[in-house]
Amino acid sequence: MRKVKVAIIGAGTAGLTALGVVRKQTEDFVIINEGWYGTTCAKVGCMPSKVLIQIADDFDRLKKLSVEGIRGVENASVDTATAMQRVRKLRDAFVGNTVKFTDSLPAGKNLNGKAVFLSKNQLEVSLPDGTSEQIEAERIILATGSRPIMPTQWAQLGPQVVTSDNFFELESLPKRVAVIGLGVIGLELGQAMARLGLDVTGIEMADTIAGISDPSIKEKALQLMRHDMQVHLGVAAQLEKLDDIIRVSAGGQSYEVDLVLVAMGRRPNLDNIGLENIGVALDERGMPPMNPETMQIAGTDIYIAGDATGSKAILHEAADEGRIAITNALATLSEKPVGHYAARTPLAMAFTHPNIACFGARFSELEQSNTAVGEFDFNETGRPKVMQETEGLVRLYADKTTKKLLGGEMIAPRGEHLVHQLAWVMQLQTEVADILRLPFYHPNLEEGLRVALRSLAKQLYSPAEVELISK
Amino acid sequence: MRKVKVAIIGAGTAGLTALGVVRKQTEDFVIINEGWYGTTCAKVGCMPSKVLIQIADDFDRLKKLSVEGIRGVENASVDTATAMQRVRKLRDAFVGNTVKFTDSLPAGKNLNGKAVFLSKNQLEVSLPDGTSEQIEAERIILATGSRPIMPTQWAQLGPQVVTSDNFFELESLPKRVAVIGLGVIGLELGQAMARLGLDVTGIEMADTIAGISDPSIKEKALQLMRHDMQVHLGVAAQLEKLDDIIRVSAGGQSYEVDLVLVAMGRRPNLDNIGLENIGVALDERGMPPMNPETMQIAGTDIYIAGDATGSKAILHEAADEGRIAITNALATLSEKPVGHYAARTPLAMAFTHPNIACFGARFSELEQSNTAVGEFDFNETGRPKVMQETEGLVRLYADKTTKKLLGGEMIAPRGEHLVHQLAWVMQLQTEVADILRLPFYHPNLEEGLRVALRSLAKQLYSPAEVELISK
């Protein structure tokens, strides 16, 4: 049995981050990856979806140009085959940037195979040539990632029913599409297809989209998404294959479509990897007990990171977890003190148009009696009118006692930038009065944040104090 | 002679801000405004220029759509008459939002006329009907604004030679344009016209554009601006009217153009207002001595604010100055303590494409021996490739001792947002290591800032410390 100090299972974002750290300290490691290389983000996630969304944004923008005096774009169309080729071309370049980290490893250090735990320190790796190799590792980084949820019976319906794993392989996009599940992935791709001219029906079992919890933001987001696509909430979908179409039934209605994108969430790849052999009790979802600050699985030398933890699939958090997991794994090997994971302010985004974004605590998590809420509607200031982007709503939450931000939810043009600024001043523990003392350039969208912050200030401070705060 | 507690001269941004404060405390005031109402920003500045720039951005973006599979936009054109109508339509709405503050005043409190100082507390106001009124004020807010510099002989050349004061009144845009002066205003409007398809020649006496001082940023900005227009630095222009064109000569070359935009800066409106009668010595530029923290003109009851101070024409600073001026003026009336002006981190922007933006100290102001510089080129990360916006450069400056940001200059896509984030963490005195502990969402342009910050960290911290900083 081959012995190594460190085995990393999974060459996604978390695993590759761990690899980057381990290579600086020891050559005594192996990384094992099942199936294709390239991170979920680069191969089937953030990157290809952003390309399609960019094309949809560019195409949809054409509708706004007539009033600006721009002529000759009225009959524009999208060749979705070219669009999908561009998606794959850029995706392949992004994937290339990730696989170079494993491709460059010496022979034997990168195994393309499936790892199964024989015990808490022993792995059996099944290789593509039918052979297998047993490995004993002093420390193991478990970063097996996640995969899209696809009901078994739907998987039998043929190539018209896809997940994000194969959506980007489509040669072109058909006319009618149903999207089952309107979390971030379903909503992003569904709205992008709608803005490319497809007839899109979105179906979501929950009562919200993209994880929004603030009722005002949800209402605004639904209103805006419904400009582009049908949205049905609180209903389950059933699929039926009929000749060359799929019939989707939900909430007493049915839709005949050419393509179904199943976007019902992702599950961690922790099944069928022998976790029952590591000697710890798994919970009802099959998850081992882990310390979220050190990423260690209790009572083992295994550290878990990335989507495998069952957390939200967010790249910078996966990278952070990969780093803290390997740092702690190596620290225990050298008897250094174990580090703890200082989480960044939570950020979540859907790259819809306008962007849906949240930072800090969700509205649903707030203790309402001690929370002040400040709001800004984008039709209130000048620049959104110039941009023809007046649809949007920001809601900020502050603690009435500390007078600091607790979080916020928004659907906002350029929300991807605005939410960074807010998350940053929140993490820096800045009081609302001091945020208002920062510069807000005119005429920028940031001025909208100031409107919401001023509204908070009026609730948090006395009138005399509000007068003193430079508005 | 009419007596008032407070007279405000000028109904621009600074004057209107002062008006908003004074109305909460006393009805014993008058505001005097010469000529048209509506702030410089709304009427002839930020707002109409942003509309034209938006149209130029939208039109120029069409060049990027073919590779995305968007068809039928290849022969697009701009009807500049419609574009200019849209500029004026939105401008008029923005102006309407500013004039309501004076329109709503009771009779006699808003005088449309020219105020001249008879003494440091006495004004004579010449009214349009030929009469005049004398006013004695206990406190005076001097917020007369600024006007574009136009050489006298050029003003004789007819309607083809314009400044930003009348540029937006043009019915349509001709084919060939020269822009004299490539500060923020000249560069913004010049590049916008070029991107709308005009043949634009820019001429600047100084050796840089838009006030950039960092040689690397200047080089990148010149390279990018020259994609769109001719740029000639370090040369003075001469104009000559020939039949229906203007001949512009500069640096041994000459250009025949249909329109000349003179954008050589703005001068404060302090001449011809009787400043010689307020009993203080004026400097060689005709400026009175003022305390930049209280805005008081030494030895008088006059407080100066906005462009009249000769500072950069930046709206939020004018508003801040108007507020501090009136607050201190009223404080001295009621024997309250005088307040001081706590300046926000300096921000400057040109809404070019990509945006040129600076925060904090300029490169030219740095003590180079104690400064670390971190850099990011936008072709290094993924999202700019998705956006087809890979041209851009950010340079950040940090103090080697305090390890905090000193400032930065950039030419960057979405720079208007990125520079806010940087200015904010700078004002909050955040160490570079702590900025790197903030969230950077993937795939966002903000990740580029992290590249520059990591480069700074390597210069500011030991390798062991760098390892500890969550990357």
PDB file of N, CA, C and O in Angstrom, chain A residues 24 41 54 58 61 68-69 71 76-77 79 82 344 351 383 414 416-417 420-421 424 427 436-439 441-442 444 446 467 470-471, chain B residues 24 41 54 58 61 68-69 71 76-77 79 344 351 383 414 416-417 420-421 424 427 436-439 441-442 444 446 467 470-471:
ATOM      1  N   LYS A  24       3.681  23.812  -1.620  1.00  0.00           N
ATOM      2  CA  LYS A  24       4.725  24.679  -1.071  1.00  0.00           C
ATOM      3  C   LYS A  24       5.424  24.034   0.118  1.00  0.00           C
ATOM      4  O   LYS A  24       6.475  24.495   0.552  1.00  0.00           O
ATOM      5  N   CYS A  41     -17.066  25.385 -11.404  1.00  0.00           N
ATOM      6  CA  CYS A  41     -17.243  26.788 -11.792  1.00  0.00           C
ATOM      7  C   CYS A  41     -16.852  27.018 -13.245  1.00  0.00           C
ATOM      8  O   CYS A  41     -17.597  27.600 -14.025  1.00  0.00           O
ATOM      9  N   GLN A  54     -24.084  37.269 -20.684  1.00  0.00           N
ATOM     10  CA  GLN A  54     -23.549  38.465 -21.348  1.00  0.00           C
ATOM     11  C   GLN A  54     -24.190  38.636 -22.721  1.00  0.00           C
ATOM     12  O   GLN A  54     -24.577  39.741 -23.116  1.00  0.00           O
ATOM     13  N   ASP A  58     -26.545  41.700 -23.890  1.00  0.00           N
ATOM     14  CA  ASP A  58     -26.250  42.510 -25.076  1.00  0.00           C
ATOM     15  C   ASP A  58     -27.431  42.522 -26.041  1.00  0.00           C
ATOM     16  O   ASP A  58     -27.760  43.552 -26.619  1.00  0.00           O
ATOM     17  N   ARG A  61     -30.443  44.509 -24.595  1.00  0.00           N
ATOM     18  CA  ARG A  61     -30.168  45.949 -24.543  1.00  0.00           C
ATOM     19  C   ARG A  61     -30.606  46.639 -25.833  1.00  0.00           C
ATOM     20  O   ARG A  61     -30.951  47.827 -25.828  1.00  0.00           O
ATOM     21  N   GLU A  68     -32.632  56.314 -28.111  1.00  0.00           N
ATOM     22  CA  GLU A  68     -31.346  57.009 -28.077  1.00  0.00           C
ATOM     23  C   GLU A  68     -30.911  57.471 -29.463  1.00  0.00           C
ATOM     24  O   GLU A  68     -29.846  58.064 -29.610  1.00  0.00           O
ATOM     25  N   GLY A  69     -31.719  57.170 -30.471  1.00  0.00           N
ATOM     26  CA  GLY A  69     -31.376  57.602 -31.821  1.00  0.00           C
ATOM     27  C   GLY A  69     -30.527  56.602 -32.585  1.00  0.00           C
ATOM     28  O   GLY A  69     -30.019  56.909 -33.660  1.00  0.00           O
ATOM     29  N   ARG A  71     -30.178  53.599 -34.923  1.00  0.00           N
ATOM     30  CA  ARG A  71     -31.046  53.023 -35.951  1.00  0.00           C
ATOM     31  C   ARG A  71     -30.417  51.764 -36.526  1.00  0.00           C
ATOM     32  O   ARG A  71     -29.194  51.622 -36.539  1.00  0.00           O
ATOM     33  N   ALA A  76     -32.631  42.748 -35.323  1.00  0.00           N
ATOM     34  CA  ALA A  76     -31.532  41.890 -34.878  1.00  0.00           C
ATOM     35  C   ALA A  76     -32.064  40.532 -34.427  1.00  0.00           C
ATOM     36  O   ALA A  76     -33.214  40.404 -34.000  1.00  0.00           O
ATOM     37  N   SER A  77     -31.233  39.533 -34.539  1.00  0.00           N
ATOM     38  CA  SER A  77     -31.599  38.192 -34.095  1.00  0.00           C
ATOM     39  C   SER A  77     -30.366  37.534 -33.496  1.00  0.00           C
ATOM     40  O   SER A  77     -29.251  38.028 -33.651  1.00  0.00           O
ATOM     41  N   ASP A  79     -28.166  34.046 -33.354  1.00  0.00           N
ATOM     42  CA  ASP A  79     -27.846  32.717 -33.852  1.00  0.00           C
ATOM     43  C   ASP A  79     -27.357  31.929 -32.641  1.00  0.00           C
ATOM     44  O   ASP A  79     -26.207  32.057 -32.217  1.00  0.00           O
ATOM     45  N   THR A  82     -24.070  29.909 -32.753  1.00  0.00           N
ATOM     46  CA  THR A  82     -22.842  30.689 -32.572  1.00  0.00           C
ATOM     47  C   THR A  82     -22.682  31.097 -31.115  1.00  0.00           C
ATOM     48  O   THR A  82     -21.582  31.066 -30.554  1.00  0.00           O
ATOM     49  N   ARG A 344     -15.689  35.331   5.761  1.00  0.00           N
ATOM     50  CA  ARG A 344     -15.959  36.654   5.209  1.00  0.00           C
ATOM     51  C   ARG A 344     -17.457  36.917   5.313  1.00  0.00           C
ATOM     52  O   ARG A 344     -18.254  35.986   5.437  1.00  0.00           O
ATOM     53  N   PHE A 351     -26.758  36.372 -11.257  1.00  0.00           N
ATOM     54  CA  PHE A 351     -26.415  37.331 -12.309  1.00  0.00           C
ATOM     55  C   PHE A 351     -27.571  37.477 -13.286  1.00  0.00           C
ATOM     56  O   PHE A 351     -27.408  37.405 -14.491  1.00  0.00           O
ATOM     57  N   ARG A 383     -28.990  58.770 -12.508  1.00  0.00           N
ATOM     58  CA  ARG A 383     -28.193  57.912 -13.373  1.00  0.00           C
ATOM     59  C   ARG A 383     -28.970  56.710 -13.914  1.00  0.00           C
ATOM     60  O   ARG A 383     -28.823  56.366 -15.096  1.00  0.00           O
ATOM     61  N   ARG A 414     -26.332  46.669 -11.752  1.00  0.00           N
ATOM     62  CA  ARG A 414     -24.972  46.712 -11.197  1.00  0.00           C
ATOM     63  C   ARG A 414     -24.939  46.269  -9.732  1.00  0.00           C
ATOM     64  O   ARG A 414     -24.036  46.641  -8.976  1.00  0.00           O
ATOM     65  N   GLU A 416     -24.099  43.593  -8.568  1.00  0.00           N
ATOM     66  CA  GLU A 416     -22.892  42.821  -8.261  1.00  0.00           C
ATOM     67  C   GLU A 416     -21.798  43.701  -7.665  1.00  0.00           C
ATOM     68  O   GLU A 416     -20.982  43.223  -6.884  1.00  0.00           O
ATOM     69  N   HIS A 417     -21.778  44.976  -8.046  1.00  0.00           N
ATOM     70  CA  HIS A 417     -20.779  45.881  -7.472  1.00  0.00           C
ATOM     71  C   HIS A 417     -21.271  46.471  -6.151  1.00  0.00           C
ATOM     72  O   HIS A 417     -20.547  46.523  -5.168  1.00  0.00           O
ATOM     73  N   HIS A 420     -20.870  44.339  -3.100  1.00  0.00           N
ATOM     74  CA  HIS A 420     -19.506  44.259  -2.565  1.00  0.00           C
ATOM     75  C   HIS A 420     -19.238  45.401  -1.584  1.00  0.00           C
ATOM     76  O   HIS A 420     -18.711  45.203  -0.493  1.00  0.00           O
ATOM     77  N   GLN A 421     -19.605  46.611  -2.013  1.00  0.00           N
ATOM     78  CA  GLN A 421     -19.330  47.761  -1.151  1.00  0.00           C
ATOM     79  C   GLN A 421     -20.014  47.613   0.200  1.00  0.00           C
ATOM     80  O   GLN A 421     -19.442  47.912   1.240  1.00  0.00           O
ATOM     81  N   TRP A 424     -18.453  44.926   2.333  1.00  0.00           N
ATOM     82  CA  TRP A 424     -17.157  45.370   2.856  1.00  0.00           C
ATOM     83  C   TRP A 424     -17.335  46.277   4.075  1.00  0.00           C
ATOM     84  O   TRP A 424     -16.688  46.081   5.096  1.00  0.00           O
ATOM     85  N   GLN A 427     -18.445  44.178   7.008  1.00  0.00           N
ATOM     86  CA  GLN A 427     -17.377  43.393   7.640  1.00  0.00           C
ATOM     87  C   GLN A 427     -16.430  44.295   8.431  1.00  0.00           C
ATOM     88  O   GLN A 427     -15.883  43.881   9.455  1.00  0.00           O
ATOM     89  N   LEU A 436     -22.125  57.025   5.839  1.00  0.00           N
ATOM     90  CA  LEU A 436     -22.605  58.240   5.168  1.00  0.00           C
ATOM     91  C   LEU A 436     -21.513  59.296   5.053  1.00  0.00           C
ATOM     92  O   LEU A 436     -21.666  60.261   4.305  1.00  0.00           O
ATOM     93  N   ARG A 437     -20.435  59.133   5.779  1.00  0.00           N
ATOM     94  CA  ARG A 437     -19.314  60.079   5.664  1.00  0.00           C
ATOM     95  C   ARG A 437     -18.332  59.677   4.572  1.00  0.00           C
ATOM     96  O   ARG A 437     -17.346  60.362   4.336  1.00  0.00           O
ATOM     97  N   LEU A 438     -18.583  58.543   3.915  1.00  0.00           N
ATOM     98  CA  LEU A 438     -17.738  58.106   2.799  1.00  0.00           C
ATOM     99  C   LEU A 438     -18.156  58.854   1.532  1.00  0.00           C
ATOM    100  O   LEU A 438     -19.257  59.386   1.455  1.00  0.00           O
ATOM    101  N   PRO A 439     -17.297  58.888   0.516  1.00  0.00           N
ATOM    102  CA  PRO A 439     -17.677  59.616  -0.701  1.00  0.00           C
ATOM    103  C   PRO A 439     -18.648  58.822  -1.578  1.00  0.00           C
ATOM    104  O   PRO A 439     -18.498  57.611  -1.751  1.00  0.00           O
ATOM    105  N   TYR A 441     -19.947  59.442  -5.352  1.00  0.00           N
ATOM    106  CA  TYR A 441     -19.736  60.323  -6.505  1.00  0.00           C
ATOM    107  C   TYR A 441     -21.030  60.485  -7.289  1.00  0.00           C
ATOM    108  O   TYR A 441     -21.833  59.562  -7.395  1.00  0.00           O
ATOM    109  N   HIS A 442     -21.177  61.656  -7.878  1.00  0.00           N
ATOM    110  CA  HIS A 442     -22.355  61.960  -8.680  1.00  0.00           C
ATOM    111  C   HIS A 442     -21.970  62.004 -10.150  1.00  0.00           C
ATOM    112  O   HIS A 442     -20.930  62.570 -10.480  1.00  0.00           O
ATOM    113  N   ASN A 444     -23.615  58.583  -9.819  1.00  0.00           N
ATOM    114  CA  ASN A 444     -23.348  57.146  -9.786  1.00  0.00           C
ATOM    115  C   ASN A 444     -24.490  56.392  -9.121  1.00  0.00           C
ATOM    116  O   ASN A 444     -25.220  56.952  -8.309  1.00  0.00           O
ATOM    117  N   GLU A 446     -24.155  54.419  -6.832  1.00  0.00           N
ATOM    118  CA  GLU A 446     -23.874  54.384  -5.395  1.00  0.00           C
ATOM    119  C   GLU A 446     -24.716  55.403  -4.628  1.00  0.00           C
ATOM    120  O   GLU A 446     -24.985  55.223  -3.436  1.00  0.00           O
ATOM    121  N   GLU A 467     -28.776  65.683  11.607  1.00  0.00           N
ATOM    122  CA  GLU A 467     -28.333  66.954  11.026  1.00  0.00           C
ATOM    123  C   GLU A 467     -26.810  67.019  10.954  1.00  0.00           C
ATOM    124  O   GLU A 467     -26.233  67.575  10.028  1.00  0.00           O
ATOM    125  N   SER A 470     -23.001  64.314   7.835  1.00  0.00           N
ATOM    126  CA  SER A 470     -22.882  64.897   6.506  1.00  0.00           C
ATOM    127  C   SER A 470     -23.716  64.060   5.551  1.00  0.00           C
ATOM    128  O   SER A 470     -23.494  62.870   5.398  1.00  0.00           O
ATOM    129  N   LYS A 471     -24.710  64.704   4.950  1.00  0.00           N
ATOM    130  CA  LYS A 471     -25.625  63.923   4.115  1.00  0.00           C
ATOM    131  C   LYS A 471     -25.075  63.716   2.721  1.00  0.00           C
ATOM    132  O   LYS A 471     -25.256  64.448   1.851  1.00  0.00           O
TER     133      LYS A 471
ATOM    134  N   LYS B  24     -34.479  75.255   7.291  1.00  0.00           N
ATOM    135  CA  LYS B  24     -34.911  74.537   8.496  1.00  0.00           C
ATOM    136  C   LYS B  24     -34.762  75.399   9.740  1.00  0.00           C
ATOM    137  O   LYS B  24     -35.286  75.063  10.792  1.00  0.00           O
ATOM    138  N   CYS B  41     -24.206  71.085 -12.865  1.00  0.00           N
ATOM    139  CA  CYS B  41     -24.231  69.632 -13.056  1.00  0.00           C
ATOM    140  C   CYS B  41     -25.427  69.205 -13.896  1.00  0.00           C
ATOM    141  O   CYS B  41     -25.294  68.468 -14.866  1.00  0.00           O
ATOM    142  N   GLN B  54     -23.802  57.561 -22.536  1.00  0.00           N
ATOM    143  CA  GLN B  54     -24.570  56.304 -22.534  1.00  0.00           C
ATOM    144  C   GLN B  54     -24.908  55.892 -23.961  1.00  0.00           C
ATOM    145  O   GLN B  54     -24.788  54.719 -24.335  1.00  0.00           O
ATOM    146  N   ASP B  58     -23.630  52.557 -25.854  1.00  0.00           N
ATOM    147  CA  ASP B  58     -24.552  51.594 -26.455  1.00  0.00           C
ATOM    148  C   ASP B  58     -24.225  51.370 -27.929  1.00  0.00           C
ATOM    149  O   ASP B  58     -24.271  50.242 -28.419  1.00  0.00           O
ATOM    150  N   ARG B  61     -20.872  49.463 -28.382  1.00  0.00           N
ATOM    151  CA  ARG B  61     -20.978  48.060 -27.951  1.00  0.00           C
ATOM    152  C   ARG B  61     -21.398  47.158 -29.109  1.00  0.00           C
ATOM    153  O   ARG B  61     -21.069  45.966 -29.129  1.00  0.00           O
ATOM    154  N   GLU B  68     -20.702  37.161 -30.631  1.00  0.00           N
ATOM    155  CA  GLU B  68     -21.653  36.547 -29.700  1.00  0.00           C
ATOM    156  C   GLU B  68     -22.826  35.897 -30.426  1.00  0.00           C
ATOM    157  O   GLU B  68     -23.717  35.348 -29.785  1.00  0.00           O
ATOM    158  N   GLY B  69     -22.832  35.998 -31.749  1.00  0.00           N
ATOM    159  CA  GLY B  69     -23.919  35.385 -32.511  1.00  0.00           C
ATOM    160  C   GLY B  69     -25.107  36.304 -32.719  1.00  0.00           C
ATOM    161  O   GLY B  69     -26.161  35.865 -33.177  1.00  0.00           O
ATOM    162  N   ARG B  71     -26.981  38.929 -34.763  1.00  0.00           N
ATOM    163  CA  ARG B  71     -26.978  39.288 -36.181  1.00  0.00           C
ATOM    164  C   ARG B  71     -27.889  40.478 -36.432  1.00  0.00           C
ATOM    165  O   ARG B  71     -28.855  40.695 -35.695  1.00  0.00           O
ATOM    166  N   ALA B  76     -25.893  49.439 -38.266  1.00  0.00           N
ATOM    167  CA  ALA B  76     -26.521  50.412 -37.368  1.00  0.00           C
ATOM    168  C   ALA B  76     -25.896  51.788 -37.558  1.00  0.00           C
ATOM    169  O   ALA B  76     -24.739  51.915 -37.953  1.00  0.00           O
ATOM    170  N   SER B  77     -26.675  52.808 -37.281  1.00  0.00           N
ATOM    171  CA  SER B  77     -26.184  54.183 -37.374  1.00  0.00           C
ATOM    172  C   SER B  77     -26.818  54.989 -36.251  1.00  0.00           C
ATOM    173  O   SER B  77     -27.758  54.541 -35.605  1.00  0.00           O
ATOM    174  N   ASP B  79     -28.646  58.561 -35.324  1.00  0.00           N
ATOM    175  CA  ASP B  79     -29.280  59.819 -35.704  1.00  0.00           C
ATOM    176  C   ASP B  79     -28.947  60.809 -34.594  1.00  0.00           C
ATOM    177  O   ASP B  79     -29.581  60.809 -33.534  1.00  0.00           O
ATOM    178  N   ARG B 344     -14.083  63.985   2.723  1.00  0.00           N
ATOM    179  CA  ARG B 344     -14.144  62.581   2.332  1.00  0.00           C
ATOM    180  C   ARG B 344     -12.886  62.254   1.523  1.00  0.00           C
ATOM    181  O   ARG B 344     -12.240  63.150   0.986  1.00  0.00           O
ATOM    182  N   PHE B 351     -15.923  59.753 -17.080  1.00  0.00           N
ATOM    183  CA  PHE B 351     -16.795  58.664 -17.526  1.00  0.00           C
ATOM    184  C   PHE B 351     -16.481  58.308 -18.977  1.00  0.00           C
ATOM    185  O   PHE B 351     -17.368  58.200 -19.816  1.00  0.00           O
ATOM    186  N   ARG B 383     -13.744  37.333 -15.989  1.00  0.00           N
ATOM    187  CA  ARG B 383     -14.948  38.099 -16.287  1.00  0.00           C
ATOM    188  C   ARG B 383     -14.737  39.152 -17.368  1.00  0.00           C
ATOM    189  O   ARG B 383     -15.601  39.320 -18.247  1.00  0.00           O
ATOM    190  N   ARG B 414     -15.998  49.527 -15.622  1.00  0.00           N
ATOM    191  CA  ARG B 414     -16.717  49.647 -14.344  1.00  0.00           C
ATOM    192  C   ARG B 414     -15.863  50.309 -13.262  1.00  0.00           C
ATOM    193  O   ARG B 414     -16.085  50.110 -12.066  1.00  0.00           O
ATOM    194  N   GLU B 416     -15.940  53.176 -12.259  1.00  0.00           N
ATOM    195  CA  GLU B 416     -16.735  54.050 -11.394  1.00  0.00           C
ATOM    196  C   GLU B 416     -17.180  53.336 -10.121  1.00  0.00           C
ATOM    197  O   GLU B 416     -17.356  53.971  -9.089  1.00  0.00           O
ATOM    198  N   HIS B 417     -17.358  52.019 -10.206  1.00  0.00           N
ATOM    199  CA  HIS B 417     -17.735  51.270  -9.004  1.00  0.00           C
ATOM    200  C   HIS B 417     -16.498  50.869  -8.204  1.00  0.00           C
ATOM    201  O   HIS B 417     -16.456  51.010  -6.987  1.00  0.00           O
ATOM    202  N   HIS B 420     -15.038  53.466  -5.941  1.00  0.00           N
ATOM    203  CA  HIS B 420     -15.783  53.697  -4.695  1.00  0.00           C
ATOM    204  C   HIS B 420     -15.326  52.727  -3.605  1.00  0.00           C
ATOM    205  O   HIS B 420     -15.079  53.107  -2.467  1.00  0.00           O
ATOM    206  N   GLN B 421     -15.242  51.452  -3.980  1.00  0.00           N
ATOM    207  CA  GLN B 421     -14.867  50.456  -2.981  1.00  0.00           C
ATOM    208  C   GLN B 421     -13.503  50.768  -2.384  1.00  0.00           C
ATOM    209  O   GLN B 421     -13.296  50.664  -1.181  1.00  0.00           O
ATOM    210  N   TRP B 424     -13.542  53.833  -0.178  1.00  0.00           N
ATOM    211  CA  TRP B 424     -14.201  53.550   1.101  1.00  0.00           C
ATOM    212  C   TRP B 424     -13.256  52.836   2.071  1.00  0.00           C
ATOM    213  O   TRP B 424     -13.135  53.223   3.225  1.00  0.00           O
ATOM    214  N   GLN B 427     -10.680  55.288   3.316  1.00  0.00           N
ATOM    215  CA  GLN B 427     -11.159  56.216   4.350  1.00  0.00           C
ATOM    216  C   GLN B 427     -11.363  55.502   5.687  1.00  0.00           C
ATOM    217  O   GLN B 427     -11.180  56.092   6.746  1.00  0.00           O
ATOM    218  N   LEU B 436      -7.834  42.246   2.102  1.00  0.00           N
ATOM    219  CA  LEU B 436      -7.815  40.920   1.473  1.00  0.00           C
ATOM    220  C   LEU B 436      -8.685  39.918   2.225  1.00  0.00           C
ATOM    221  O   LEU B 436      -8.978  38.845   1.705  1.00  0.00           O
ATOM    222  N   ARG B 437      -9.086  40.244   3.427  1.00  0.00           N
ATOM    223  CA  ARG B 437      -9.981  39.350   4.178  1.00  0.00           C
ATOM    224  C   ARG B 437     -11.453  39.642   3.893  1.00  0.00           C
ATOM    225  O   ARG B 437     -12.339  38.987   4.430  1.00  0.00           O
ATOM    226  N   LEU B 438     -11.722  40.646   3.053  1.00  0.00           N
ATOM    227  CA  LEU B 438     -13.100  40.952   2.655  1.00  0.00           C
ATOM    228  C   LEU B 438     -13.520  39.993   1.538  1.00  0.00           C
ATOM    229  O   LEU B 438     -12.677  39.389   0.880  1.00  0.00           O
ATOM    230  N   PRO B 439     -14.811  39.846   1.294  1.00  0.00           N
ATOM    231  CA  PRO B 439     -15.235  38.919   0.234  1.00  0.00           C
ATOM    232  C   PRO B 439     -15.065  39.517  -1.164  1.00  0.00           C
ATOM    233  O   PRO B 439     -15.361  40.686  -1.391  1.00  0.00           O
ATOM    234  N   TYR B 441     -16.338  38.253  -4.784  1.00  0.00           N
ATOM    235  CA  TYR B 441     -17.175  37.221  -5.399  1.00  0.00           C
ATOM    236  C   TYR B 441     -16.642  36.870  -6.785  1.00  0.00           C
ATOM    237  O   TYR B 441     -16.131  37.720  -7.500  1.00  0.00           O
ATOM    238  N   HIS B 442     -16.828  35.623  -7.152  1.00  0.00           N
ATOM    239  CA  HIS B 442     -16.392  35.130  -8.455  1.00  0.00           C
ATOM    240  C   HIS B 442     -17.602  34.877  -9.334  1.00  0.00           C
ATOM    241  O   HIS B 442     -18.584  34.332  -8.860  1.00  0.00           O
ATOM    242  N   ASN B 444     -16.289  38.218 -10.611  1.00  0.00           N
ATOM    243  CA  ASN B 444     -16.563  39.656 -10.641  1.00  0.00           C
ATOM    244  C   ASN B 444     -15.293  40.440 -10.953  1.00  0.00           C
ATOM    245  O   ASN B 444     -14.191  39.977 -10.692  1.00  0.00           O
ATOM    246  N   GLU B 446     -14.237  42.753  -9.293  1.00  0.00           N
ATOM    247  CA  GLU B 446     -13.568  43.023  -8.019  1.00  0.00           C
ATOM    248  C   GLU B 446     -12.379  42.092  -7.794  1.00  0.00           C
ATOM    249  O   GLU B 446     -11.445  42.429  -7.063  1.00  0.00           O
ATOM    250  N   GLU B 467       1.410  34.221   3.744  1.00  0.00           N
ATOM    251  CA  GLU B 467       0.765  32.909   3.763  1.00  0.00           C
ATOM    252  C   GLU B 467      -0.465  32.917   4.665  1.00  0.00           C
ATOM    253  O   GLU B 467      -1.467  32.262   4.386  1.00  0.00           O
ATOM    254  N   SER B 470      -5.506  35.313   4.240  1.00  0.00           N
ATOM    255  CA  SER B 470      -6.391  34.535   3.379  1.00  0.00           C
ATOM    256  C   SER B 470      -6.378  35.167   2.000  1.00  0.00           C
ATOM    257  O   SER B 470      -6.707  36.329   1.829  1.00  0.00           O
ATOM    258  N   LYS B 471      -5.939  34.401   1.017  1.00  0.00           N
ATOM    259  CA  LYS B 471      -5.788  34.972  -0.328  1.00  0.00           C
ATOM    260  C   LYS B 471      -7.098  34.959  -1.087  1.00  0.00           C
ATOM    261  O   LYS B 471      -7.449  34.045  -1.719  1.00  0.00           O
TER     262      LYS B 471
END
